[in-house]
Coordinates of C-alpha atoms in Angstrom, one line a residue:
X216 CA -80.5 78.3 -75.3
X217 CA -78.6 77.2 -78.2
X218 CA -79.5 75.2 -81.0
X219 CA -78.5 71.9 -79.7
X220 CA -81.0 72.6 -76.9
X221 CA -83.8 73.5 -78.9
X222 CA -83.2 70.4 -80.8
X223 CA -83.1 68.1 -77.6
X224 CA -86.0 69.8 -76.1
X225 CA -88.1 69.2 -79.5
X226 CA -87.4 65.5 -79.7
X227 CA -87.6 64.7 -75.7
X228 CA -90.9 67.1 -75.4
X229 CA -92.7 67.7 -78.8
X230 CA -91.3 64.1 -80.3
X231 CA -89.8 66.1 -82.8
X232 CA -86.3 65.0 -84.5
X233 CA -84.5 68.0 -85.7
X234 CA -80.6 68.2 -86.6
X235 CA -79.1 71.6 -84.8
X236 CA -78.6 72.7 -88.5
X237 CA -82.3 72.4 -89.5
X238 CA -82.8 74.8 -86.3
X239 CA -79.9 77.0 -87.7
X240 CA -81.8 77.2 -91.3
X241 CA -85.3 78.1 -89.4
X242 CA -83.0 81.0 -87.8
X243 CA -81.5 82.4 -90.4
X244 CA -84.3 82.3 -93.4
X245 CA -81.8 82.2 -96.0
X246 CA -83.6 83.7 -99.5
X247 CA -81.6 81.3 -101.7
X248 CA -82.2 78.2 -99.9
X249 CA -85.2 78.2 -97.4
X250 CA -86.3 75.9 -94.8
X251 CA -89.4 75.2 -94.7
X252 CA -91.1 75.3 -91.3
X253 CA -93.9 72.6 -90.9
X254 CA -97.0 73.7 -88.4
X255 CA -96.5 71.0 -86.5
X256 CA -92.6 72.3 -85.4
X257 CA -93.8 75.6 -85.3
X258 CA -96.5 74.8 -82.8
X259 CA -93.6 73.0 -80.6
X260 CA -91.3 75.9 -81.0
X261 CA -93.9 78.4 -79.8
X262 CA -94.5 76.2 -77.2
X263 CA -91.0 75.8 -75.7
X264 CA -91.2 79.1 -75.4
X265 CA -94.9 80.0 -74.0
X266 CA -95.9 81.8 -77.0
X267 CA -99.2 81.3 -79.6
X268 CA -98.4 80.9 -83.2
X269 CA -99.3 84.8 -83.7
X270 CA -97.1 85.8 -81.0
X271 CA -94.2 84.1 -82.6
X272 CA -94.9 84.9 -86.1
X273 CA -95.8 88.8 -85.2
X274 CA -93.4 91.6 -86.2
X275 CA -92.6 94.5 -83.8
X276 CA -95.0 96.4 -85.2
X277 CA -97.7 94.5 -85.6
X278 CA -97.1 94.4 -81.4
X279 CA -97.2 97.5 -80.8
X280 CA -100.4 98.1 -83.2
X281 CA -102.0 95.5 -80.8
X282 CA -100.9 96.7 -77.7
X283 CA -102.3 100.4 -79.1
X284 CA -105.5 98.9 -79.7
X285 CA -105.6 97.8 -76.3
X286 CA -105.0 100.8 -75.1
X287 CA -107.6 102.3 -77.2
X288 CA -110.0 99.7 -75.0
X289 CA -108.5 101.0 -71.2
X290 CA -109.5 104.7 -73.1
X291 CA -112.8 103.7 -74.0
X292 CA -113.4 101.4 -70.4
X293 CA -111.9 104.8 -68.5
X294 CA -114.8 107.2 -70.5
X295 CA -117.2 104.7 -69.2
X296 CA -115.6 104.9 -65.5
X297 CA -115.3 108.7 -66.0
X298 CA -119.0 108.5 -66.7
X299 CA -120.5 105.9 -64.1
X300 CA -118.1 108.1 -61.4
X301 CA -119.8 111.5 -62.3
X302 CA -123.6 110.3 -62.6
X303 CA -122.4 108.7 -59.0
X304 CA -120.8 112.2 -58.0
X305 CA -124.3 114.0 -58.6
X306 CA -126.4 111.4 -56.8
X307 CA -124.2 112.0 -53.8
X308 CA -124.2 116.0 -54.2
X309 CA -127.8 115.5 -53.9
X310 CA -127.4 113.5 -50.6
X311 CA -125.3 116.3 -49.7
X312 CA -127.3 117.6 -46.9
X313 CA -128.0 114.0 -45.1
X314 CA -124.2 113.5 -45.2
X315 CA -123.0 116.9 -44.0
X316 CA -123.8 116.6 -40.8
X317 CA -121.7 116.4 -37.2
X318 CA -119.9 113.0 -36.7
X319 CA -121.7 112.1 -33.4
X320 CA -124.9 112.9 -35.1
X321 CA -124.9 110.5 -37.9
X322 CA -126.3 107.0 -37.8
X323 CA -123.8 103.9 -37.9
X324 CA -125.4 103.2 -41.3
X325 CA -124.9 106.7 -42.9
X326 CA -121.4 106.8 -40.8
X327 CA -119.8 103.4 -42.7
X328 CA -121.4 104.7 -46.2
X329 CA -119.7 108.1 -45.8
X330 CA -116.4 106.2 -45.0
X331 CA -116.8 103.9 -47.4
X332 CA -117.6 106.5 -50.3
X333 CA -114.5 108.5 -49.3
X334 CA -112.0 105.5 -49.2
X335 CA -113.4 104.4 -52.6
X336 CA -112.9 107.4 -54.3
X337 CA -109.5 107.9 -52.5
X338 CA -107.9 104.4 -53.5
X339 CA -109.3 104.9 -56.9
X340 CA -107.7 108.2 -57.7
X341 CA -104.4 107.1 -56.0
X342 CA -103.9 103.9 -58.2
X343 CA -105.3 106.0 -61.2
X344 CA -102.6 108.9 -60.4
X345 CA -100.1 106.3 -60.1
X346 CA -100.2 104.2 -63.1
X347 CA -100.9 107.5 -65.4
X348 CA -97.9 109.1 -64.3
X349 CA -95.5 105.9 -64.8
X350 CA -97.0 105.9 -68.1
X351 CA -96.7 109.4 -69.1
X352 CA -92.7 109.1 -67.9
X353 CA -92.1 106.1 -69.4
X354 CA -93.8 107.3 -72.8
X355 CA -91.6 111.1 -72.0
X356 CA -88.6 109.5 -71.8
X357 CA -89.1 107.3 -74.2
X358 CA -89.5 110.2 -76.3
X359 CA -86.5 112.2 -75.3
X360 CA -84.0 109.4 -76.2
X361 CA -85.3 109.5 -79.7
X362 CA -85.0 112.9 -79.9
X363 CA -81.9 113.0 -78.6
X364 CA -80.4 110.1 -80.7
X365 CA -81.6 112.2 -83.9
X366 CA -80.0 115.2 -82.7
X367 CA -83.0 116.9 -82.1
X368 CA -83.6 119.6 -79.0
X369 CA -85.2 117.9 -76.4
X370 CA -89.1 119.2 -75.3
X371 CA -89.7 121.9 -72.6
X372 CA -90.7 119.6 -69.8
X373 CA -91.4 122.5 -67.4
X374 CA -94.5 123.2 -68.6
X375 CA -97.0 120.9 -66.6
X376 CA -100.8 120.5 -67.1
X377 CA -103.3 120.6 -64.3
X378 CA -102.8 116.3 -63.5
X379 CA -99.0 116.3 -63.7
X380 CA -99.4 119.0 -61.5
X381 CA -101.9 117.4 -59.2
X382 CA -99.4 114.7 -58.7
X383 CA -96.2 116.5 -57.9
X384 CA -98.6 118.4 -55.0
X385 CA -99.9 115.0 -54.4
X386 CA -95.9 113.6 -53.9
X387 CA -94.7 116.7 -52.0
X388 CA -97.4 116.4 -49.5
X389 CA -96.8 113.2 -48.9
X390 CA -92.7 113.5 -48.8
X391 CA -93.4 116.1 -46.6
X392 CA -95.5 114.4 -44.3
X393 CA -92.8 111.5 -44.9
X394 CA -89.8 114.1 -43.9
X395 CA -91.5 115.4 -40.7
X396 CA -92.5 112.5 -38.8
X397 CA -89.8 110.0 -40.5
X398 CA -86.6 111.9 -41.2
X399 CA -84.3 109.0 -40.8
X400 CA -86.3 107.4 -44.3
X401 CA -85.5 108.2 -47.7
X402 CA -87.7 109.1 -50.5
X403 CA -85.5 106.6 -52.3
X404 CA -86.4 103.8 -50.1
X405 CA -90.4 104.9 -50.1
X406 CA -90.2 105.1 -53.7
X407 CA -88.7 101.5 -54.1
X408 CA -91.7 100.3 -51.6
X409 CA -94.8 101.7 -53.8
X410 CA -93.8 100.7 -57.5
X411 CA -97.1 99.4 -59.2
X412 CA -96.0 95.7 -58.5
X413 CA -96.7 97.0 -54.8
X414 CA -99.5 99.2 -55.6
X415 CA -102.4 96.8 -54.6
X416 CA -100.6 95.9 -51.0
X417 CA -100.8 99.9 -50.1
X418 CA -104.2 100.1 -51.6
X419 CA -105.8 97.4 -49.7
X420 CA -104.5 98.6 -46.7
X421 CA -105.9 102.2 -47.0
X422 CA -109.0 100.6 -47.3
X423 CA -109.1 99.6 -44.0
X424 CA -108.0 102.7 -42.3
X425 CA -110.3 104.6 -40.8
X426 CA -108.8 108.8 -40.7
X427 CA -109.4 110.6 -37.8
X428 CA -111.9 113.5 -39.3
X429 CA -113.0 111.0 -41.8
X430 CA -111.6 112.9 -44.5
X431 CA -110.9 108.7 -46.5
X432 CA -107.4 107.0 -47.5
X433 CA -105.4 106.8 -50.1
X434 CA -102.6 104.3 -51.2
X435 CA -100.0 107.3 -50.6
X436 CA -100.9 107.5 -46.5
X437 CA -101.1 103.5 -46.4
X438 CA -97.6 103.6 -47.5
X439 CA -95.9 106.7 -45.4
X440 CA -97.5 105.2 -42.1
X441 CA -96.3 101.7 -43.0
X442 CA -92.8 102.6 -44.3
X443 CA -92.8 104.9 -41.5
X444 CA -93.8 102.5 -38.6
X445 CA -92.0 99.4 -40.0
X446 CA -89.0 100.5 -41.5
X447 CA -89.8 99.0 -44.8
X448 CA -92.7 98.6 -47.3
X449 CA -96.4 97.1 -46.7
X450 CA -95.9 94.5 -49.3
X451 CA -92.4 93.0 -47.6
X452 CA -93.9 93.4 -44.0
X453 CA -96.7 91.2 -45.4
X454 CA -94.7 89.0 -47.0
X455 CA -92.9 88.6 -43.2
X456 CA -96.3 88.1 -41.6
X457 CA -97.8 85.6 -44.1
X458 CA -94.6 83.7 -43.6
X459 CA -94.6 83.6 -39.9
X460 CA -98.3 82.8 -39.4
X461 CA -97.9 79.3 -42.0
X462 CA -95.6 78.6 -39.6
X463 CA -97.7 79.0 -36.7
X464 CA -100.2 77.5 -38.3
X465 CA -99.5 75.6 -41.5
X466 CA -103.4 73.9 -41.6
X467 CA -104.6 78.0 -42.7
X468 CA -104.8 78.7 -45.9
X469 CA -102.7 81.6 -47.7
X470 CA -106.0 83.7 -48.5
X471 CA -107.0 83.4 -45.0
X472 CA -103.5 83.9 -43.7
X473 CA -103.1 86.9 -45.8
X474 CA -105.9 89.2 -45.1
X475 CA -105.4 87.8 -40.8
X476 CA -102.1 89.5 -41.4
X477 CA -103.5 92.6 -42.5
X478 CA -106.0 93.2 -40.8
X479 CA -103.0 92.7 -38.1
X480 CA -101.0 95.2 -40.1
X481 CA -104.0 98.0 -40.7
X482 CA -104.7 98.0 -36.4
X483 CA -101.1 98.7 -35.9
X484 CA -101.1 101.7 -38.9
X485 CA -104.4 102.7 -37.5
X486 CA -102.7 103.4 -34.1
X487 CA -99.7 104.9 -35.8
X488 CA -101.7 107.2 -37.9
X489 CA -104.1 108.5 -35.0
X490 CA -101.0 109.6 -33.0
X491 CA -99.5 111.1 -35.6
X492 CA -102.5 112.3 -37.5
X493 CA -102.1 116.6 -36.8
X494 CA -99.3 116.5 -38.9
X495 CA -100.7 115.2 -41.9
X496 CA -103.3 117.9 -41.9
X497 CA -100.5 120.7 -41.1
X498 CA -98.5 119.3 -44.3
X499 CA -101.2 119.4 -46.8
X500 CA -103.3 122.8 -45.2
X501 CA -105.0 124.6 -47.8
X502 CA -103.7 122.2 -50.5
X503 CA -107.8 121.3 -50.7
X504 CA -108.9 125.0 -51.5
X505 CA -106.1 125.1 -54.9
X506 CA -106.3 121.7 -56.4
X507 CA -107.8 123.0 -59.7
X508 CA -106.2 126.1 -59.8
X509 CA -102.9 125.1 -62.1
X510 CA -101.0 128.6 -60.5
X511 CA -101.6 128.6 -57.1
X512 CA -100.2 124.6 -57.1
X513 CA -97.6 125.4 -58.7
X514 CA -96.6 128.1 -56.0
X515 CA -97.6 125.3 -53.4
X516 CA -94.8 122.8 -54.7
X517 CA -92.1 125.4 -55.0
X518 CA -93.0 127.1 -51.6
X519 CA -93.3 123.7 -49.8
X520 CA -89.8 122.5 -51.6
X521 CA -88.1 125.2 -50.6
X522 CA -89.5 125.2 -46.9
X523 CA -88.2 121.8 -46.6
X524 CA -85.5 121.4 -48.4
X525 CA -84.2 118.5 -46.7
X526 CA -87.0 116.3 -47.9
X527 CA -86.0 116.4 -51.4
X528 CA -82.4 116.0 -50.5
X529 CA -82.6 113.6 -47.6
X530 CA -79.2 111.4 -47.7
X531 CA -80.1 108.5 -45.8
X532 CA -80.6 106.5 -49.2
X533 CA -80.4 106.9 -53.2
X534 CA -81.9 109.5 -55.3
X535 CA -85.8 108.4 -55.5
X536 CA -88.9 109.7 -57.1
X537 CA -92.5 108.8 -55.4
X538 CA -94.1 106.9 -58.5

């Protein structure tokens, strides 16, 4: 947008008559001759643009002070999850023995609560994985090209803690699972399908999956099944449904529409995923028994990399990373 616009936009919108020079002046803040900025155009200028007065008027730094402190509130609001989750965690050890019990055995009460604890906790530690992972890359590389850029060596990233290796386990089981029953699909093309824009689509669909031996869902198995059955990701085969059902019936509403389509789309994964189901637990066997153990997962990835190599090498689309 250049001057002139600004100017036009001011007078036509705001009622605001400014010469393209008194917008050049505002730009520049010349130190010998200053222009000085009334509220009323600054107002107007902040809201051409969709800002507040502070976001305009806020340095870079005072942003990312702000956006610190709000990430000092997700840390505080996550202690408080942490907490609520593990006083939840001992009431249902004690409930241990009522849930522990043979399938056909259980009441359709106790049955749905069991399911519904496990796919709780399973969409909740797959978004949770997710977003703390794209934030621990985006903050590491962020931090190599400053490094680099100042000539400095860059950090040993081979040394992993417990969580970052908990999620490359997490990602080879599922590329694994991916590679066995879909070998014509690239991790590239998955990888595209489950950014966090897409993250909710998968999510909500695990949630209504129902595994075999009831072990719950996660966002990662929504999204192998439905990449795996479709050809493509949840969120644009949702997109395709929503689309074709207004059609079919343009007096629905898109809330409605949306969760008819899937509903549609979790039957058809449902079906996919019982047929297929043996191999998910052959991919990941044992993986249960060594989640804590930083040593024995760390053998697991290597081993199960180098058992199917083609997975991580698969040339069917670009070089991908599961998020």
């Amino acid at each position: 947008m250049t001057q002139v616009d600004v100017a036009r936009v001011l007078q036509e919108e705001h009622d605001l008559k400014l010469h393209p020079t008194a917008i050049a002046k505002m730009e520049q803040r010349s130190a010998d001759k200053p222009r000085v900025i009334r509220l009323s155009e600054a107002r107007a200028i902040a809201d051409m643009f969709g800002l507040t007065l502070d976001e305009m008027t806020s340095t870079a730094d005072e942003e990312i002070q702000a956006l610190a402190r709000e990430f000092a509130q997700l840390g505080k609001e996550a202690d408080a999850l942490r907490s609520t989750t593990r006083e939840a965690m001992e009431r249902l050890e004690s409930l241990a023995s009522s849930l522990a019990v043979p399938e056909d055995e259980l009441t359709p009460a106790i049955r749905q609560a069991r399911q519904q604890i496990a796919s709780s906790l399973n969409a909740l530690e797959g978004e949770h994985l997710t977003r703390v992972q794209m934030g621990q890359e985006f903050i590491r590389d962020l931090r190599l090209k400053v490094m680099q850029a100042s000539g400095l060596d860059a950090p040993d990233s081979s040394v992993e803690g417990l969580r970052g290796l908990q999620l490359s386990a997490h990602a080879a089981h599922w590329m694994r699972v991916l590679y066995r029953l879909y070998p014509g699909i690239s991790r590239a093309e998955l990888a595209q399908a489950i950014r966090a824009d897409k993250l909710d689509v998968n999510t909500r669909l695990a949630a209504m999956l129902e595994p075999p031996d009831d072990t719950g869902t996660n966002w990662a198995l929504a999204a192998v099944f439905a990449h795996g059955l479709w050809g493509h990701g949840a969120a644009e085969e949702l997109d395709d449904r929503v689309a074709r059902m207004m059609q079919e019936n343009p007096h629905r509403s898109i809330k409605f529409t949306r969760h008819a389509a899937l509903t549609e789309m979790a039957l058809e994964v449902q079906q996919e995923m019982e047929n297929k189901w043996d191999a998910v637990g052959e991919a990941g066997r044992g993986l249960d028994l060594i989640w804590r153990n930083p040593e024995e997962l760390k053998r697991w990835i290597e081993e199960t990399k180098a058992e199917d190599p083609g997975m991580w090498n698969n040339t069917s689309g670009a070089e991908g990373e599961l998020p």
